[in-house]
XYZ file of C-alpha atoms in Angstrom:
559
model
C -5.871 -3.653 -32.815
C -7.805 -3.863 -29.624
C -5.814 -2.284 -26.408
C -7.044 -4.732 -23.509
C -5.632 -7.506 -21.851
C -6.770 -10.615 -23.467
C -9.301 -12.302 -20.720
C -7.840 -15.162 -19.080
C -9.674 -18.244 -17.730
C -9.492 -18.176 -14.078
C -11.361 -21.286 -13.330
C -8.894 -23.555 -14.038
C -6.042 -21.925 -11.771
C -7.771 -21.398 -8.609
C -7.546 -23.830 -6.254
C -10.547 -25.667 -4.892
C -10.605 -23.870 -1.144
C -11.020 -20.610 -2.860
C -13.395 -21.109 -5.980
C -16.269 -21.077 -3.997
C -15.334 -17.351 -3.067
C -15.336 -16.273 -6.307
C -18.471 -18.490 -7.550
C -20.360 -16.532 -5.144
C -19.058 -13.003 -5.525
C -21.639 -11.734 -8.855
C -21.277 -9.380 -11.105
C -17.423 -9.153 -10.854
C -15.867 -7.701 -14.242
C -14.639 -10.265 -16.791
C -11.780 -12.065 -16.020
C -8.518 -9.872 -16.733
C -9.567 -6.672 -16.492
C -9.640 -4.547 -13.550
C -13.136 -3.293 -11.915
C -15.492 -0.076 -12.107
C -16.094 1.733 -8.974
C -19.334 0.326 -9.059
C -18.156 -3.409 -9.837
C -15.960 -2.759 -7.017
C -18.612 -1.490 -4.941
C -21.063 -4.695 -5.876
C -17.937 -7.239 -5.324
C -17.384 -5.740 -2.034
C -21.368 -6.359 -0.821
C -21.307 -9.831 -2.417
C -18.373 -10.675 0.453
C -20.308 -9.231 3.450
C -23.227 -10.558 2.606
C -21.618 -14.424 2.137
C -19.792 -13.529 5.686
C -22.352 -11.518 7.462
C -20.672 -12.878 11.085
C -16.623 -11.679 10.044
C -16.972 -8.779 8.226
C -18.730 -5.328 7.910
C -18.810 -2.828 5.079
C -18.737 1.069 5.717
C -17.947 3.862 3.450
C -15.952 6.558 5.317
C -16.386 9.113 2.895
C -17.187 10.846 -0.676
C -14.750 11.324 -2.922
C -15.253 14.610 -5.214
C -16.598 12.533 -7.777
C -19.677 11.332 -5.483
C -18.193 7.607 -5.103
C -17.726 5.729 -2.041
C -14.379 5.500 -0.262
C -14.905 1.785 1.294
C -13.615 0.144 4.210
C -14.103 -3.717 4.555
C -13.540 -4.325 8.650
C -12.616 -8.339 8.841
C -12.691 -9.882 12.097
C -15.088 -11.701 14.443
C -16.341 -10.032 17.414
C -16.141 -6.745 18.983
C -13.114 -5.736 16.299
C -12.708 -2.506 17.509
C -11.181 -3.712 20.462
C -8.731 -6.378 19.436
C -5.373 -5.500 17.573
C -5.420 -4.554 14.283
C -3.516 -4.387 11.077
C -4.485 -1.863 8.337
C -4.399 -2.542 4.395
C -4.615 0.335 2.336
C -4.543 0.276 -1.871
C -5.745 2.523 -4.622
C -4.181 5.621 -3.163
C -2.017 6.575 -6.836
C -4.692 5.957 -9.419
C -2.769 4.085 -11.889
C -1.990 1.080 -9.453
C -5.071 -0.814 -10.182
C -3.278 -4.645 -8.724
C -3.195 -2.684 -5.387
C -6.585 -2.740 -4.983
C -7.265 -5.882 -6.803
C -4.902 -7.773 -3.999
C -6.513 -5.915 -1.129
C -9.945 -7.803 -2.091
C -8.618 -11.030 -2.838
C -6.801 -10.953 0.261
C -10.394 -10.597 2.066
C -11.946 -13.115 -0.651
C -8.976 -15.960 0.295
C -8.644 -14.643 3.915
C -12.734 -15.476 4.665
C -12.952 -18.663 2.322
C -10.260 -20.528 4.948
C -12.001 -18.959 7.640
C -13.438 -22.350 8.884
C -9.562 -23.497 9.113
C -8.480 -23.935 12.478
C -5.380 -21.278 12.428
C -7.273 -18.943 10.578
C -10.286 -19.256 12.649
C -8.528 -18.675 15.629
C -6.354 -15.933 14.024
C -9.794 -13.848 13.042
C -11.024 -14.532 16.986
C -7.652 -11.817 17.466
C -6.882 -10.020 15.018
C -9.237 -7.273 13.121
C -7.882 -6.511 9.307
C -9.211 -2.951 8.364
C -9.326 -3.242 4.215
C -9.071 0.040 2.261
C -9.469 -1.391 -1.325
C -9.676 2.008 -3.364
C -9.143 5.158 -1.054
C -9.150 7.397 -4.720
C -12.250 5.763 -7.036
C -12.075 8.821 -9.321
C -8.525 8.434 -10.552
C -9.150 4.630 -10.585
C -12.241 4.953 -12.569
C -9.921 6.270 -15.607
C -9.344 2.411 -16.805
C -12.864 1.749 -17.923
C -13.525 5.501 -18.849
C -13.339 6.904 -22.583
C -10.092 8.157 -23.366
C -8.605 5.425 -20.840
C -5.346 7.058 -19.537
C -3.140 6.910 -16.229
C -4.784 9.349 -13.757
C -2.997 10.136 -10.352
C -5.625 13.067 -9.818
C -9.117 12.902 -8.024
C -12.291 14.540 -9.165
C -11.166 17.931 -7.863
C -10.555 20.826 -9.943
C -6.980 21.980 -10.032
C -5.591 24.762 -12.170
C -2.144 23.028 -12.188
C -0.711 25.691 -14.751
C -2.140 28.821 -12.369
C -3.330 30.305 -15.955
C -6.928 30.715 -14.350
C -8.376 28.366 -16.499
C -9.616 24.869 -15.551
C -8.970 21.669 -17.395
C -8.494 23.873 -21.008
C -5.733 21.816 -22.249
C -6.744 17.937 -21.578
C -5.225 14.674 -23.375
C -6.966 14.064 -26.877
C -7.245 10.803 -28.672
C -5.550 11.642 -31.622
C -5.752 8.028 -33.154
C -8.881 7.362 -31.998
C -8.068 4.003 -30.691
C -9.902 4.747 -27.144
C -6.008 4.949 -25.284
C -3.703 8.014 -24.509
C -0.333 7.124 -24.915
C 2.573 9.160 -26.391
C 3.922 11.276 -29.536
C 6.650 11.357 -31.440
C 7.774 13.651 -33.313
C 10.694 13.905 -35.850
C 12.768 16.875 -35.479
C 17.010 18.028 -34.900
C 16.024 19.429 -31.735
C 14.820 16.051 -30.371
C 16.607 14.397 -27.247
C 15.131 10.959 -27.707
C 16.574 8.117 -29.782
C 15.325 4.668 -30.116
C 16.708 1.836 -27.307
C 18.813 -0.055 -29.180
C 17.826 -2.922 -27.301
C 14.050 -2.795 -28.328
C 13.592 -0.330 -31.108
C 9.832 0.321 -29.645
C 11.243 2.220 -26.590
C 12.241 5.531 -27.118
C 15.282 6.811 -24.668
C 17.413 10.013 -23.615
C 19.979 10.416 -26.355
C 23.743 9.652 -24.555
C 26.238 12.231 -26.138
C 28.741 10.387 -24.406
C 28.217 7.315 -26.771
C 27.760 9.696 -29.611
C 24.262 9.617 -30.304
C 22.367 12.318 -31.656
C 18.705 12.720 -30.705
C 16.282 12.011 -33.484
C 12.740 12.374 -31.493
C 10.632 15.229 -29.663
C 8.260 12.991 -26.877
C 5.251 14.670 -26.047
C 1.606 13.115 -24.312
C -1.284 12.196 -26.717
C -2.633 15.381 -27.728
C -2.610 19.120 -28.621
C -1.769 22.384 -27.323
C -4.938 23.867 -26.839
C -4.005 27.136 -24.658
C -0.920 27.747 -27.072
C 1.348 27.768 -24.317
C 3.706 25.372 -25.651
C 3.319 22.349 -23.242
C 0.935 19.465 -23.963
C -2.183 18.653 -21.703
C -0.817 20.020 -18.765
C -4.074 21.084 -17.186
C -6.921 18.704 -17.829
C -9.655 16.414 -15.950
C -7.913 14.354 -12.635
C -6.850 17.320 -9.755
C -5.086 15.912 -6.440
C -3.274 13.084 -6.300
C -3.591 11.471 -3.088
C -0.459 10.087 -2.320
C 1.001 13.705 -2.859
C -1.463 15.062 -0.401
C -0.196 13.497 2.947
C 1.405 15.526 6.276
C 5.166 14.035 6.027
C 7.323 15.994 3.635
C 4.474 17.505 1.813
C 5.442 19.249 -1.150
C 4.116 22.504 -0.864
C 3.113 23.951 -4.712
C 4.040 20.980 -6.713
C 1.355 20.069 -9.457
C -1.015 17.731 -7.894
C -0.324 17.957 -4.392
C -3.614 20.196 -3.385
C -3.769 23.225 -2.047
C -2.586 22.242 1.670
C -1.747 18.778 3.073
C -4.739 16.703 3.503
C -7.127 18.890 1.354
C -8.802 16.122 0.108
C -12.012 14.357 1.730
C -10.715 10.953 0.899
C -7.496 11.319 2.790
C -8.789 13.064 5.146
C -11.350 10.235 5.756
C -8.792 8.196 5.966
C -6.651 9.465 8.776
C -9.990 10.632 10.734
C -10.617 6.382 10.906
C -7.118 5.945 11.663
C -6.335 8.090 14.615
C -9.374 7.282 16.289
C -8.379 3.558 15.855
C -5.912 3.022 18.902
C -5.992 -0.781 17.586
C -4.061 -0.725 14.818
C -0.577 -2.404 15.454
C 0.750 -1.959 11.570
C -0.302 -0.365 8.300
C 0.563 -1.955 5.112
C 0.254 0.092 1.806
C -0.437 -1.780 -1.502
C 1.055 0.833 -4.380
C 4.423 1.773 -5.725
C 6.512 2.325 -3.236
C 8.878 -0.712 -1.522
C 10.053 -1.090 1.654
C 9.437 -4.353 2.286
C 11.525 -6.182 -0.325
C 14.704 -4.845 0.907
C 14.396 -2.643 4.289
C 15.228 0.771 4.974
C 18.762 1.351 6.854
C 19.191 3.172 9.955
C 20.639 6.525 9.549
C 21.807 8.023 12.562
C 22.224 11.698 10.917
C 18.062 12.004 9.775
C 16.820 10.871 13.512
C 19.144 12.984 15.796
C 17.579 16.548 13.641
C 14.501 18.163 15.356
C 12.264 16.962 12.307
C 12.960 12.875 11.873
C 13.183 12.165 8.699
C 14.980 8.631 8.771
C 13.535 5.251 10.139
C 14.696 4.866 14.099
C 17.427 2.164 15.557
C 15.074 0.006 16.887
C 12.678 0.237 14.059
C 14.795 -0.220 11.485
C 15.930 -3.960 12.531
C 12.264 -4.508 13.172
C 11.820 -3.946 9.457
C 14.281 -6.062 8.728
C 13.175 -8.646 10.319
C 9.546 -8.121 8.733
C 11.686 -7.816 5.004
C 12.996 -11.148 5.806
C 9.738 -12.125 6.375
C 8.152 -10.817 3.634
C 10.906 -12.493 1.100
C 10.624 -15.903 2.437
C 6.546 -15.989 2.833
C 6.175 -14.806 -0.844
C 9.316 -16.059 -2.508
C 9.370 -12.958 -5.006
C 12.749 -11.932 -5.937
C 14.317 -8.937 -8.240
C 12.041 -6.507 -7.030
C 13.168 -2.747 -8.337
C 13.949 0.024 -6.476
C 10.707 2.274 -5.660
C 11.550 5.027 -3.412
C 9.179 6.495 -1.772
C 7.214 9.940 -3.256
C 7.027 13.206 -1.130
C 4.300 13.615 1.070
C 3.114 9.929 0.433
C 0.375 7.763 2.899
C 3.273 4.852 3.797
C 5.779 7.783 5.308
C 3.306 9.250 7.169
C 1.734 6.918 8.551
C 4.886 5.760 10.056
C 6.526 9.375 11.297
C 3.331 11.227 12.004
C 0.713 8.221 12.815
C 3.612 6.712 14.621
C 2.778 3.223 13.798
C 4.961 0.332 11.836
C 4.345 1.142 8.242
C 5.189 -1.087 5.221
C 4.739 -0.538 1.763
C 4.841 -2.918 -1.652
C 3.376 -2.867 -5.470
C 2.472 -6.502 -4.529
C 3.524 -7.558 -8.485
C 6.326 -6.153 -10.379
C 7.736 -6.853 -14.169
C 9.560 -10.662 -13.126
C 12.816 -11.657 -14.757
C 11.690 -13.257 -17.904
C 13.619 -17.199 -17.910
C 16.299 -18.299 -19.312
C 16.020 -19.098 -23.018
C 16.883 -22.572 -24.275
C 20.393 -21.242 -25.950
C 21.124 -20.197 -22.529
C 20.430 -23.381 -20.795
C 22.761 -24.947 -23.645
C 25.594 -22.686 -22.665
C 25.751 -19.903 -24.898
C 25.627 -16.238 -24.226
C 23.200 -13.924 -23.078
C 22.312 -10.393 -23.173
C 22.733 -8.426 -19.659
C 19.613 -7.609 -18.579
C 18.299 -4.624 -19.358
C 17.934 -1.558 -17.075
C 15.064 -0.066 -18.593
C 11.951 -0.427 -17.005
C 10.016 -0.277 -20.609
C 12.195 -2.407 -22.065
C 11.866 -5.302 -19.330
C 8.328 -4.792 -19.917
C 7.982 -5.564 -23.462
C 10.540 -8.808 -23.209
C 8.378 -9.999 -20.329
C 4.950 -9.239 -21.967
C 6.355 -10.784 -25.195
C 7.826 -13.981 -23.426
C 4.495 -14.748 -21.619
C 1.957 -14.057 -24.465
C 0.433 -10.867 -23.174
C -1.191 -8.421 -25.414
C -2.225 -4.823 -25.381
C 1.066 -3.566 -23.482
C 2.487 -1.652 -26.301
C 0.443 0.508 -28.861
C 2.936 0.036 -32.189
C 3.754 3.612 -33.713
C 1.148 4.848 -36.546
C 1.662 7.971 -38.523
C -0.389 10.885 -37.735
C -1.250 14.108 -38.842
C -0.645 16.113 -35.985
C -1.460 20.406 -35.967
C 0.802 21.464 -33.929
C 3.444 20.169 -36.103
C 2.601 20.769 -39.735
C 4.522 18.949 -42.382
C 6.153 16.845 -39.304
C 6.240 12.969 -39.557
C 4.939 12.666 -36.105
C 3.489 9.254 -34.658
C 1.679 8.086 -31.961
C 2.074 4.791 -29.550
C 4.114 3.460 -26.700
C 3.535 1.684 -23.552
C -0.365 1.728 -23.037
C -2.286 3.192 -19.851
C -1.545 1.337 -16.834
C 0.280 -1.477 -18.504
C 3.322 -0.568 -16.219
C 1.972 -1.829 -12.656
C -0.677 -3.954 -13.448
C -0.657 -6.760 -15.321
C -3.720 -9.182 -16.325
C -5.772 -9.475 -13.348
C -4.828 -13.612 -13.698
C -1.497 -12.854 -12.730
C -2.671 -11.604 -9.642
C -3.980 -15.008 -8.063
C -1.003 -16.501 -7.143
C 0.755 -13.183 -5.907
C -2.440 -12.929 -3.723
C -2.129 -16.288 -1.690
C 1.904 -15.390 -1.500
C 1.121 -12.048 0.207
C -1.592 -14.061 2.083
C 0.786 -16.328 3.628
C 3.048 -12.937 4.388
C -0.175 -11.097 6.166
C -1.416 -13.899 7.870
C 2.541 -14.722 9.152
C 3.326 -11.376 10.244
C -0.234 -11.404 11.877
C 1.317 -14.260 13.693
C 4.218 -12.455 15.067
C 2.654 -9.533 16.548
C 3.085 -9.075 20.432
C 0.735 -11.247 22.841
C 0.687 -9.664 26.647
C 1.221 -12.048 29.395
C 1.004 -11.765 32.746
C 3.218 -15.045 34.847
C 4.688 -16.097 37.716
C 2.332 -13.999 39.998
C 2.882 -14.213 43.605
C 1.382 -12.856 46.886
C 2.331 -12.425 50.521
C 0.450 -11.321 53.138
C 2.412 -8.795 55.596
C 1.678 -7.266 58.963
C -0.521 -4.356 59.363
C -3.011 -6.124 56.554
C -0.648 -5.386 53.730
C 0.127 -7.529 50.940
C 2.618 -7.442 48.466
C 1.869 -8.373 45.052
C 4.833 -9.429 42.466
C 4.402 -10.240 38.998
C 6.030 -10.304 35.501
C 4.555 -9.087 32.222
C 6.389 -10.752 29.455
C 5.560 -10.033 25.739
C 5.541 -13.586 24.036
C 5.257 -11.963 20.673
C 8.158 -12.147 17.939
C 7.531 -8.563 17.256
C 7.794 -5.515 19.982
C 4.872 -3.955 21.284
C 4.710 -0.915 19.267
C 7.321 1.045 17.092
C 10.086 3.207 18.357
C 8.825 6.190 16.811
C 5.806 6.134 18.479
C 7.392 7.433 21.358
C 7.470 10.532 20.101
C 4.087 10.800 18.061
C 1.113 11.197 19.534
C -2.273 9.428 19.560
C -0.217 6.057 19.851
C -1.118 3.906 23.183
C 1.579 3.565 25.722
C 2.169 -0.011 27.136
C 0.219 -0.044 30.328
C 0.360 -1.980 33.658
C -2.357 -1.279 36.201
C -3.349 -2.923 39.303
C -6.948 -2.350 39.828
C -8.261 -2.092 43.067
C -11.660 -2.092 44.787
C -13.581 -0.410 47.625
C -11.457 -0.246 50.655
C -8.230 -1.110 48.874
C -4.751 1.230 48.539
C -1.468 1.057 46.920
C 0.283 2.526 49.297
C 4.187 1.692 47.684
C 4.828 1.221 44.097
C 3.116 2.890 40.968
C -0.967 2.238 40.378
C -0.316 2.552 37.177
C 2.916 2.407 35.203
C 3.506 3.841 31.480
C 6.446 2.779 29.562
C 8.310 2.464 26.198
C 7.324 -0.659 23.576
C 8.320 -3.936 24.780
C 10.918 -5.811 22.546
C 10.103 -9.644 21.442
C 10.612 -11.446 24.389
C 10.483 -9.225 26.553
C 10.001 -9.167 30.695
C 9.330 -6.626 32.952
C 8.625 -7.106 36.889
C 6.660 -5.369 38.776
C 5.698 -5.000 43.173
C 2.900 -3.617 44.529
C 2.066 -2.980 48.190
C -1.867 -3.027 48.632
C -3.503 -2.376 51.575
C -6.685 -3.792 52.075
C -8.826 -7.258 51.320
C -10.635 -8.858 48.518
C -9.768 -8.872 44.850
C -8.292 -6.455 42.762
C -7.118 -6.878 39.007
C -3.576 -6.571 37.438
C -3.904 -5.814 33.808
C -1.220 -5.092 31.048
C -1.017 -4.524 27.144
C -2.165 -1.713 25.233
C -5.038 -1.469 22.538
C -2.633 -2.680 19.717
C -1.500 -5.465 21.625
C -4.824 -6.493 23.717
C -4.945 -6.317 27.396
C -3.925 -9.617 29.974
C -6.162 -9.607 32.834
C -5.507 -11.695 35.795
C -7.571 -11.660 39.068
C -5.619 -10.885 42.609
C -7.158 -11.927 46.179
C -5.625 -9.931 48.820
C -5.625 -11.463 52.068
């Protein structure tokens, strides 16, 4: 049995605005399986060099492994000065659809780019793309043994024995995957689901069962310290290693916050990037299917730990958007991991920070006896289980490994077999899945892009007083549908304050009312009028807005 999703056609499901992006991109892997660093790398070039004029390709750093850690900058102009949003994937190393969606986004975002709207959107806007910020963990789907890898290329003794990577997985069935063994024995907590004997679960005493199974990782115990490959190849994982709640001696979360070059490449780009307005992570974590609630107890303590007042309906607002743009429904609960990018980039970076897995296992249909009126079974509430009856119900293969007997030494005489779910079958399914869920989140990105807050400056006025004065009255209104920068940001750091400045030339003084005024994000709609009293002639400038916003400038003549 061969333990890869069956390639699927694309051709035939792509619509006709986007096939020319994907006739032109070469060398991309086979359809329905997920890329190499290097395909990546060579799919990536293929884009810039079809849209030399909107887009520009830099790697930021190394990872330990010596591969690039990309960012694809789309925009037209000087992009560094225009707002920004940034779109970050392939942080945990199993969550291959992360970065998958983060190109296609790119590949369907440039192919419309001669669209009116989306022309005029790119003039704007500047989307900063991080498609794979940890290639080393990635690179474990097309590596031999192929198994889930949240770890970089840096060595970790995660059992503090000493020793490095002494007691990796093994491929005990030598069928190229690691998946799981089981092993028959009275001590064993695990029975099988009764409602798919494949999935093995905790034992309930309190419906009388009796555990049957031991459940231990492909392979052996090679350090004889009696847990299974505890301490092989794949050290940090990333979206451990971040500032906000970082947990301090947990396996995989490095030595120190931020001790690895590709995070710290990361956040280097981002806090010297005033422009960006939002961050949006692609991985498994979800705030934006259902939005966090405000919790008045986490944001009055001296370390915030909950999402602020003003923030929080701000993210509902973006959930709502978010749910009608892409029309996905049942999403599961994914709360968010300690010291993860998403959380910090929203309490320490200070900006608006959203997070989604992009595809999840869907409710599999109705069946036909159900459309006729008879009875169902309540869905399950097992993830594994929902996987299966999906995978099943849509024809896809190579999900589930069936048990085969092994002869295991560790456990002598023991019936012990191995299978389960295979690597990364959990969060990504056939890259030909992914198509549509692209041009949903599309329409989502390019909406909220929409929404962001536009600086205006109206209803200016001027009137010349005695003693050569003049007195100079304005509004600043933010036309936007979202406010000019998060609540939080108030109290972090490195994020731009909304700023209104009259500029004057040679021979010209405020001599009432602030030069230059600071203040607290606008809300959506928002006004704000302001006086000066210049003395002097000539023109002078007022100017509002912020680097995440973009600047209004509008010329004065003083009289």
């Amino acid at each position: 049995m061969k333990h890869r999703f069956l390639p699927v056609i694309l051709a035939g499901m792509l619509t006709s605005c986007f096939a020319v992006v994907f006739n032109a991109v070469a060398q991309t892997p086979p359809a329905g399986t997920y890329p190499s660093a290097a395909q990546l790398s060579t799919r990536l070039k293929a884009i810039t060099s079809r849209y030399g004029t909107l887009t520009n390709l830099q790697s930021i750093g190394k990872s330990p492994g010596g591969k690039d850690v990309w960012l694809l900058t789309v925009g037209r102009g000087k992009t560094a000065q225009k707002p920004a949003l940034a779109i970050v994937a392939g942080l945990n190393g199993a969550h291959l659809a992360g970065t998958e969606l983060a190109v296609q986004l790119a590949e369907k975002l440039l192919a419309t780019s001669n669209q009116d709207s989306v022309a005029r959107l790119l003039d704007s806007k500047t989307f900063y793309i991080f498609p794979s910020v940890n290639p080393d963990a990635q690179e474990q789907f097309v590596a031999k043994p192929r198994y889930e890898r949240s770890g970089n290329g840096t060595d970790t003794d995660d059992d503090r024995d000493g020793r490095l990577n002494e007691d990796p997985f093994e491929d005990l069935n030598k069928d190229g995957l690691i998946t799981q063994i089981r092993v028959e024995d009275p001590t064993g907590t695990f029975v099988p689901s009764k409602e798919d004997p494949r999935v093995l679960v905790k034992a309930d005493p309190a419906k009388a069962e009796t555990g049957r199974y031991l459940v231990i990782s492909e392979g052996t115990d090679n350090d004889k310290d009696g847990t299974f490959n505890e301490d092989g190849a794949g050290g940090v994982a990333l979206d451990k290693n971040f500032t906000f709640d970082y947990p301090i001696f947990v396996p995989g979360s490095g030595e120190m916050a931020v001790s690895e070059p590709e995070n710290r490449a990361l956040l280097d780009f981002l806090y010297k990037a005033p422009n960006v307005y939002a961050v949006f992570t692609l991985g498994p974590h979800n705030n934006l299917a259902e939005a966090p609630k405000f919790d008045r107890t986490k944001t009055t303590k001296r370390i915030i730990t909950g999402v602020m007042e003003k923030d929080a309906t701000v993210g509902d607002q973006v959930s709502k958007l978010y749910n009608s743009q892409t029309a996905l429904k049942d999403a599961p609960p994914m709360p968010p991991t300690r010291g993860n990018f998403a959380q910090t980039a929203y309490y320490h970076y200070g900006r608006f920070s959203f997070s989604t897995p992009g595809w999840w296992v869907p409710k599999v249909a109705a069946s036909a006896d159900t459309a006729r009126g008879k009875s169902t079974p309540k869905p399950s509430d097992n993830d594994d289980v929902k996987l299966l009856k999906w995978a099943d119900a849509n024809k896809v293969s190579d999900v589930f490994v069936d048990w085969k007997p092994i002869e295991h030494p560790d456990f002598p005489g023991r019936k012990a077999e191995v299978g389960g779910i295979a690597p990364f079958a959990r969060l990504n399914p056939p890259v030909s899945f992914l198509n549509d869920i692209a041009d949903r989140h599309l329409k989502f990105v390019t909406a909220f892009a929409r929404q962001m807050p536009v600086i205006d400056v109206v209803n200016l006025r001027t009137e010349s007083l005695s003693g050569g004065l003049t007195r100079v009255t304005a509004q600043v209104v933010n036309r936007g549908l979202l406010p000019t920068g998060s609540e939080i940001g108030d109290r972090v750091r490195f994020v731009p304050k909304m700023k209104i400045e009259l500029k004057t030339g040679t021979g010209q003084t405020v001599v009432s009312g602030r030069k230059r005024i600071l203040r607290s994000p606008m809300a959506a709609g928002e006004s704000m009028e302001v006086t000066f009293l210049v003395s002097g002639t000539g023109r002078a400038t007022l100017e509002a807005g912020n680097a995440m916003t973009g600047t209004k400038s509008i010329d004065i003549t003083l009289k």
